[in-house]
Amino acid sequence: MLSGEGLTMRFGGIVAMAEVSFELRRGEILGIIGPNGAGKSTLLNIVTGIYRPSSGEVWLEGERLNGIPSHRIVSRGIARTFQSSRLFTDLSVLDNVIIGRHSRTRSGVFDAIFRRGRADRELAESAAIAEELLKGVSRDLFDQRHRAAGELPQADRRRLEIARALASEPKVLLLDEPSSGMDDADTDALMDDIRAICAARPELSMMIIEHDMRLVAALPHRVMVLDYGQKLADGPYEEIRRIPRVQEAYLGRKAAQHA
Ligand SMILES: Nc1ncnc2c1ncn2[C@@H]1O[C@H](COP(=O)(O)OP(=O)(O)OP(=O)(O)O)[C@@H](O)[C@H]1O
Ligand SMILES: [Mg+2]
């Protein structure tokens, strides 16, 4: 579905990513773990065209994505959430989801000005689809659809970001630390939501960057471990967690931090 080959990213003297290759299959959930600064968000930024890699290539269904601007990458079928919230806090929950659909609707500036009919029709259609989508992601969010996004509790905001990304009907969904700022109960609810999203969309592929090991142990089919921009391991959680280098680089260090 999606792959990266030999991805390297330099910022001045810093090598944020060194020769990382990965593969994501259709319908697969790939977890990405690693200490702070390991290059996890950098990888998502490369895949979504926000960063242009110093070298290496990204492929989606056999097409090379390098050099394609990020808004076009969304219409190719890759949607994401960000590590820090990027909702339009003054707009309603529903409007935020409608904006997420923007890449799918065809009305451009021309239509908006000269053929209002089509733009209006698409807006009404987008609103109806956005409502359905919200209902599917979270009944609770749906009930709050007319509230300003900025009034939502943190956990609901993160949920809304996922709904907004899904609104573009992606083939690949990338989540950057979806559980950050959540307590255990919120994280459990988030895991249920993600399971429901996958069950409703068996073809959807996902990459999830996470620090919460309960989520990493439960959801991904496979976990890729990054450390200092390098790939340390890639495999089922039960396998990678036993690799001494992984324990030392991440699990051990994290355990030490939490001790
Ligand atoms: N735009 C940038 N300019 C300069 N350096 C950057 C830039 N983006 C990332 N880096 C550097 O690249 C390295 C990897 O950063 P990245 O944000 O990918 O880490 P991460 O694994 O997502 O960490 P975290 O868990 O803290 O989110 C860090 O050293 C970071 O400072
Ligand atoms: Mg990050």
Short mmCIF file of C-alpha atoms and ligand atoms in Angstrom, two decimals:
data_model
loop_
_atom_site.label_atom_id
_atom_site.label_comp_id
_atom_site.label_asym_id
_atom_site.label_seq_id
_atom_site.Cartn_x
_atom_site.Cartn_y
_atom_site.Cartn_z
CA MET A 1 0.00 0.00 0.00
CA LEU A 2 2.53 2.55 1.28
CA SER A 3 6.27 2.21 1.49
CA GLY A 4 9.40 4.20 2.15
CA GLU A 5 12.83 3.34 0.83
CA GLY A 6 16.09 4.61 2.29
CA LEU A 7 14.55 7.72 3.78
CA THR A 8 17.10 10.18 5.09
CA MET A 9 16.33 13.62 6.49
CA ARG A 10 18.98 16.14 7.45
CA PHE A 11 18.35 19.47 9.11
CA GLY A 12 21.66 21.34 8.85
CA GLY A 13 24.03 19.10 10.80
CA ILE A 14 21.29 17.01 12.43
CA VAL A 15 20.41 13.69 10.86
CA ALA A 16 16.80 13.25 11.96
CA MET A 17 16.32 10.13 9.84
CA ALA A 18 18.94 7.81 8.40
CA GLU A 19 18.16 5.29 5.66
CA VAL A 20 14.80 4.18 7.04
CA SER A 21 12.71 1.82 4.94
CA PHE A 22 9.26 0.57 5.82
CA GLU A 23 6.22 -1.10 4.33
CA LEU A 24 2.56 -0.79 5.21
CA ARG A 25 0.15 -3.37 3.84
CA ARG A 26 -3.50 -2.85 3.03
CA GLY A 27 -5.64 -3.07 6.16
CA GLU A 28 -2.60 -3.20 8.40
CA ILE A 29 -1.95 -1.17 11.54
CA LEU A 30 1.72 -0.31 11.97
CA GLY A 31 2.80 1.07 15.34
CA ILE A 32 5.78 3.41 15.56
CA ILE A 33 7.59 3.78 18.86
CA GLY A 34 10.83 5.35 19.97
CA PRO A 35 12.19 7.87 22.47
CA ASN A 36 11.65 11.62 22.13
CA GLY A 37 13.47 12.98 19.09
CA ALA A 38 13.78 9.52 17.50
CA GLY A 39 12.33 10.76 14.20
CA LYS A 40 8.77 9.44 14.46
CA SER A 41 6.98 12.68 13.54
CA THR A 42 9.66 13.37 10.94
CA LEU A 43 8.67 10.13 9.20
CA LEU A 44 5.02 11.21 9.07
CA ASN A 45 6.05 14.63 7.81
CA ILE A 46 8.05 13.01 5.01
CA VAL A 47 5.21 10.67 4.03
CA THR A 48 2.71 13.55 3.92
CA GLY A 49 4.97 15.82 1.88
CA ILE A 50 5.50 18.39 4.64
CA TYR A 51 9.21 17.56 4.63
CA ARG A 52 11.11 16.76 1.47
CA PRO A 53 13.54 13.95 2.34
CA SER A 54 17.25 14.57 1.71
CA SER A 55 17.20 11.19 -0.01
CA GLY A 56 14.95 8.20 -0.37
CA GLU A 57 11.53 7.61 -1.86
CA VAL A 58 7.92 7.25 -0.74
CA TRP A 59 5.48 5.10 -2.72
CA LEU A 60 1.71 4.80 -2.51
CA GLU A 61 0.13 1.96 -4.51
CA GLY A 62 3.04 1.93 -6.93
CA GLU A 63 3.14 5.70 -7.44
CA ARG A 64 6.06 7.80 -6.28
CA LEU A 65 4.99 10.59 -3.93
CA ASN A 66 8.24 12.56 -3.73
CA GLY A 67 7.82 16.21 -4.66
CA ILE A 68 4.01 16.10 -4.55
CA PRO A 69 2.68 18.95 -2.36
CA SER A 70 1.01 17.89 0.88
CA HIS A 71 -2.55 18.95 -0.07
CA ARG A 72 -2.33 16.73 -3.16
CA ILE A 73 -1.11 13.87 -1.03
CA VAL A 74 -4.35 14.13 0.97
CA SER A 75 -6.37 13.75 -2.22
CA ARG A 76 -4.21 10.74 -3.15
CA GLY A 77 -5.55 9.09 0.00
CA ILE A 78 -3.26 9.80 2.94
CA ALA A 79 -4.75 11.66 5.91
CA ARG A 80 -3.21 12.40 9.27
CA THR A 81 -3.59 13.92 12.69
CA PHE A 82 -0.92 16.06 14.29
CA GLN A 83 0.93 15.65 17.56
CA SER A 84 -0.40 19.04 18.67
CA SER A 85 -4.03 19.81 17.97
CA ARG A 86 -4.82 21.67 14.76
CA LEU A 87 -8.57 22.04 15.01
CA PHE A 88 -10.41 25.21 14.09
CA THR A 89 -11.41 25.92 17.69
CA ASP A 90 -13.97 28.64 16.87
CA LEU A 91 -15.80 26.45 14.36
CA SER A 92 -18.31 23.77 15.29
CA VAL A 93 -17.42 20.11 15.59
CA LEU A 94 -19.40 19.43 12.40
CA ASP A 95 -17.71 22.23 10.46
CA ASN A 96 -14.31 20.81 11.36
CA VAL A 97 -15.33 17.49 9.83
CA ILE A 98 -16.76 19.21 6.75
CA ILE A 99 -13.41 20.93 6.24
CA GLY A 100 -11.78 17.52 6.38
CA ARG A 101 -13.94 16.49 3.43
CA HIS A 102 -12.72 19.43 1.42
CA SER A 103 -10.13 17.38 -0.47
CA ARG A 104 -12.87 15.04 -1.74
CA THR A 105 -15.31 17.66 -2.98
CA ARG A 106 -14.79 18.98 -6.46
CA SER A 107 -16.02 22.54 -6.23
CA GLY A 108 -13.16 24.94 -6.67
CA VAL A 109 -13.13 28.72 -6.65
CA PHE A 110 -14.69 28.75 -10.12
CA ASP A 111 -17.70 26.75 -8.98
CA ALA A 112 -18.06 28.77 -5.81
CA ILE A 113 -18.38 31.96 -7.85
CA PHE A 114 -20.04 30.97 -11.14
CA ARG A 115 -21.95 27.84 -10.34
CA ARG A 116 -23.13 28.31 -6.80
CA GLY A 117 -25.63 25.51 -7.26
CA ARG A 118 -23.00 22.84 -7.35
CA ALA A 119 -21.05 24.31 -4.41
CA ASP A 120 -24.23 24.49 -2.30
CA ARG A 121 -25.19 20.97 -3.22
CA GLU A 122 -21.76 19.71 -2.29
CA LEU A 123 -21.88 21.57 1.01
CA ALA A 124 -25.24 20.04 1.92
CA GLU A 125 -23.97 16.63 0.88
CA SER A 126 -20.76 17.15 2.86
CA ALA A 127 -22.75 18.09 5.97
CA ALA A 128 -24.88 14.96 5.70
CA ILE A 129 -21.85 12.74 5.18
CA ALA A 130 -19.98 14.49 8.00
CA GLU A 131 -22.88 13.77 10.37
CA GLU A 132 -22.90 10.09 9.41
CA LEU A 133 -19.15 9.89 9.86
CA LEU A 134 -19.28 11.53 13.29
CA LYS A 135 -21.98 9.10 14.36
CA GLY A 136 -19.77 6.22 13.30
CA VAL A 137 -16.68 7.48 15.09
CA SER A 138 -18.36 8.50 18.33
CA ARG A 139 -21.98 8.94 19.29
CA ASP A 140 -20.82 11.31 21.99
CA LEU A 141 -19.05 13.54 19.47
CA PHE A 142 -22.09 13.45 17.22
CA ASP A 143 -24.28 14.70 20.07
CA GLN A 144 -21.89 17.63 20.49
CA ARG A 145 -21.70 18.44 16.76
CA HIS A 146 -22.94 22.03 17.09
CA ARG A 147 -20.54 22.97 19.89
CA ALA A 148 -17.37 24.91 19.14
CA ALA A 149 -14.46 22.49 18.83
CA GLY A 150 -12.51 24.59 21.33
CA GLU A 151 -15.07 23.83 24.05
CA LEU A 152 -14.52 20.08 23.88
CA PRO A 153 -12.52 18.23 26.51
CA GLN A 154 -9.05 17.14 25.36
CA ALA A 155 -10.01 13.53 24.67
CA ASP A 156 -12.93 14.57 22.44
CA ARG A 157 -10.71 17.00 20.55
CA ARG A 158 -8.32 14.22 19.69
CA ARG A 159 -11.25 12.06 18.63
CA LEU A 160 -12.54 14.89 16.45
CA GLU A 161 -9.16 15.17 14.76
CA ILE A 162 -9.40 11.53 13.80
CA ALA A 163 -12.94 12.06 12.48
CA ARG A 164 -11.75 15.04 10.47
CA ALA A 165 -8.91 13.04 8.94
CA LEU A 166 -11.33 10.21 8.09
CA ALA A 167 -13.62 12.68 6.36
CA SER A 168 -11.23 12.77 3.39
CA GLU A 169 -11.94 9.03 2.96
CA PRO A 170 -8.28 8.07 3.13
CA LYS A 171 -6.69 4.76 2.23
CA VAL A 172 -3.99 5.45 4.79
CA LEU A 173 -4.55 7.14 8.15
CA LEU A 174 -1.56 8.41 10.12
CA LEU A 175 -2.00 9.21 13.82
CA ASP A 176 0.71 11.09 15.74
CA GLU A 177 0.36 10.22 19.44
CA PRO A 178 -3.45 10.04 19.49
CA SER A 179 -3.56 9.26 23.24
CA SER A 180 -1.37 12.14 24.36
CA GLY A 181 -3.02 14.08 27.17
CA MET A 182 -5.44 11.22 27.88
CA ASP A 183 -5.84 9.25 31.10
CA ASP A 184 -6.19 5.46 31.08
CA ALA A 185 -9.99 5.52 30.77
CA ASP A 186 -9.82 7.92 27.80
CA THR A 187 -7.14 5.78 26.19
CA ASP A 188 -9.31 2.68 26.56
CA ALA A 189 -12.19 4.52 24.88
CA LEU A 190 -9.83 5.68 22.12
CA MET A 191 -8.71 2.10 21.53
CA ASP A 192 -12.34 1.02 21.19
CA ASP A 193 -12.94 3.86 18.72
CA ILE A 194 -9.93 2.86 16.62
CA ARG A 195 -11.07 -0.77 16.62
CA ALA A 196 -14.54 0.30 15.46
CA ILE A 197 -13.05 2.51 12.74
CA CYS A 198 -10.98 -0.42 11.45
CA ALA A 199 -13.89 -2.85 11.65
CA ALA A 200 -15.99 -0.50 9.51
CA ARG A 201 -13.11 -0.02 7.03
CA PRO A 202 -11.24 -3.29 6.51
CA GLU A 203 -9.16 -1.78 3.68
CA LEU A 204 -7.90 1.16 5.72
CA SER A 205 -4.19 1.06 6.58
CA MET A 206 -2.86 2.93 9.61
CA MET A 207 0.37 4.11 11.11
CA ILE A 208 0.12 5.04 14.78
CA ILE A 209 2.90 6.80 16.68
CA GLU A 210 2.39 6.05 20.36
CA HIS A 211 4.03 6.25 23.75
CA ASP A 212 1.28 4.39 25.60
CA MET A 213 2.48 0.78 25.62
CA ARG A 214 -1.00 -0.59 26.39
CA LEU A 215 -2.17 0.75 23.05
CA VAL A 216 1.01 -0.36 21.27
CA ALA A 217 0.64 -3.86 22.68
CA ALA A 218 -3.04 -4.11 21.74
CA LEU A 219 -3.71 -2.47 18.38
CA PRO A 220 -0.88 -2.68 15.84
CA HIS A 221 -0.21 -5.82 13.84
CA ARG A 222 3.43 -4.81 13.70
CA VAL A 223 5.62 -2.28 15.49
CA MET A 224 8.56 -0.36 14.10
CA VAL A 225 11.10 0.98 16.59
CA LEU A 226 13.06 4.14 15.82
CA ASP A 227 16.01 5.49 17.77
CA TYR A 228 18.18 8.44 16.77
CA GLY A 229 16.63 8.39 13.30
CA GLN A 230 17.49 4.75 12.72
CA LYS A 231 15.24 1.75 12.50
CA LEU A 232 16.08 -0.61 15.37
CA ALA A 233 13.43 -3.25 14.82
CA ASP A 234 10.19 -4.08 13.03
CA GLY A 235 7.86 -6.93 13.96
CA PRO A 236 4.96 -8.02 16.15
CA TYR A 237 5.02 -6.33 19.58
CA GLU A 238 5.59 -9.64 21.36
CA GLU A 239 8.79 -10.10 19.32
CA ILE A 240 10.23 -6.62 19.32
CA ARG A 241 9.74 -6.15 23.05
CA ARG A 242 12.15 -9.02 23.67
CA ILE A 243 14.97 -7.55 21.58
CA PRO A 244 17.67 -6.31 23.99
CA ARG A 245 18.54 -3.28 21.85
CA VAL A 246 14.90 -2.22 21.86
CA GLN A 247 14.58 -2.71 25.58
CA GLU A 248 17.72 -0.71 26.15
CA ALA A 249 16.82 2.07 23.71
CA TYR A 250 13.22 2.52 24.61
CA LEU A 251 11.37 0.20 26.88
CA GLY A 252 14.17 0.17 29.45
CA ARG A 253 14.72 3.88 29.32
CA LYS A 254 11.01 4.49 29.57
CA ALA A 255 10.69 2.11 32.49
CA ALA A 256 13.59 3.90 34.14
CA GLN A 257 11.85 7.24 33.61
CA HIS A 258 8.67 5.93 35.16
CA ALA A 259 10.39 4.21 38.08
N1 LIG B 1 11.86 21.25 11.11
C1 LIG B 1 12.92 20.81 11.82
N2 LIG B 1 14.05 21.53 11.88
C2 LIG B 1 15.12 21.10 12.57
N3 LIG B 1 15.17 19.94 13.25
C3 LIG B 1 14.08 19.19 13.24
C4 LIG B 1 12.88 19.57 12.53
N4 LIG B 1 11.95 18.61 12.70
C5 LIG B 1 12.52 17.68 13.47
N5 LIG B 1 13.78 18.02 13.80
C6 LIG B 1 14.72 17.23 14.62
O1 LIG B 1 14.66 15.90 14.18
C7 LIG B 1 14.75 15.01 15.28
C8 LIG B 1 13.55 14.09 15.27
O2 LIG B 1 12.38 14.85 15.62
P1 LIG B 1 10.92 14.25 15.62
O3 LIG B 1 10.00 15.36 15.90
O4 LIG B 1 10.72 13.47 14.38
O5 LIG B 1 10.99 13.26 16.87
P2 LIG B 1 9.85 12.35 17.49
O6 LIG B 1 10.33 10.96 17.45
O7 LIG B 1 8.55 12.66 16.87
O8 LIG B 1 9.86 12.84 19.02
P3 LIG B 1 8.66 13.09 20.06
O9 LIG B 1 8.39 11.78 20.71
O10 LIG B 1 9.25 14.07 21.03
O11 LIG B 1 7.51 13.64 19.32
C9 LIG B 1 14.89 15.86 16.53
O12 LIG B 1 16.24 15.98 16.84
C10 LIG B 1 14.29 17.18 16.09
O13 LIG B 1 14.84 18.24 16.82
MG MG B 2 6.81 13.47 17.48
#
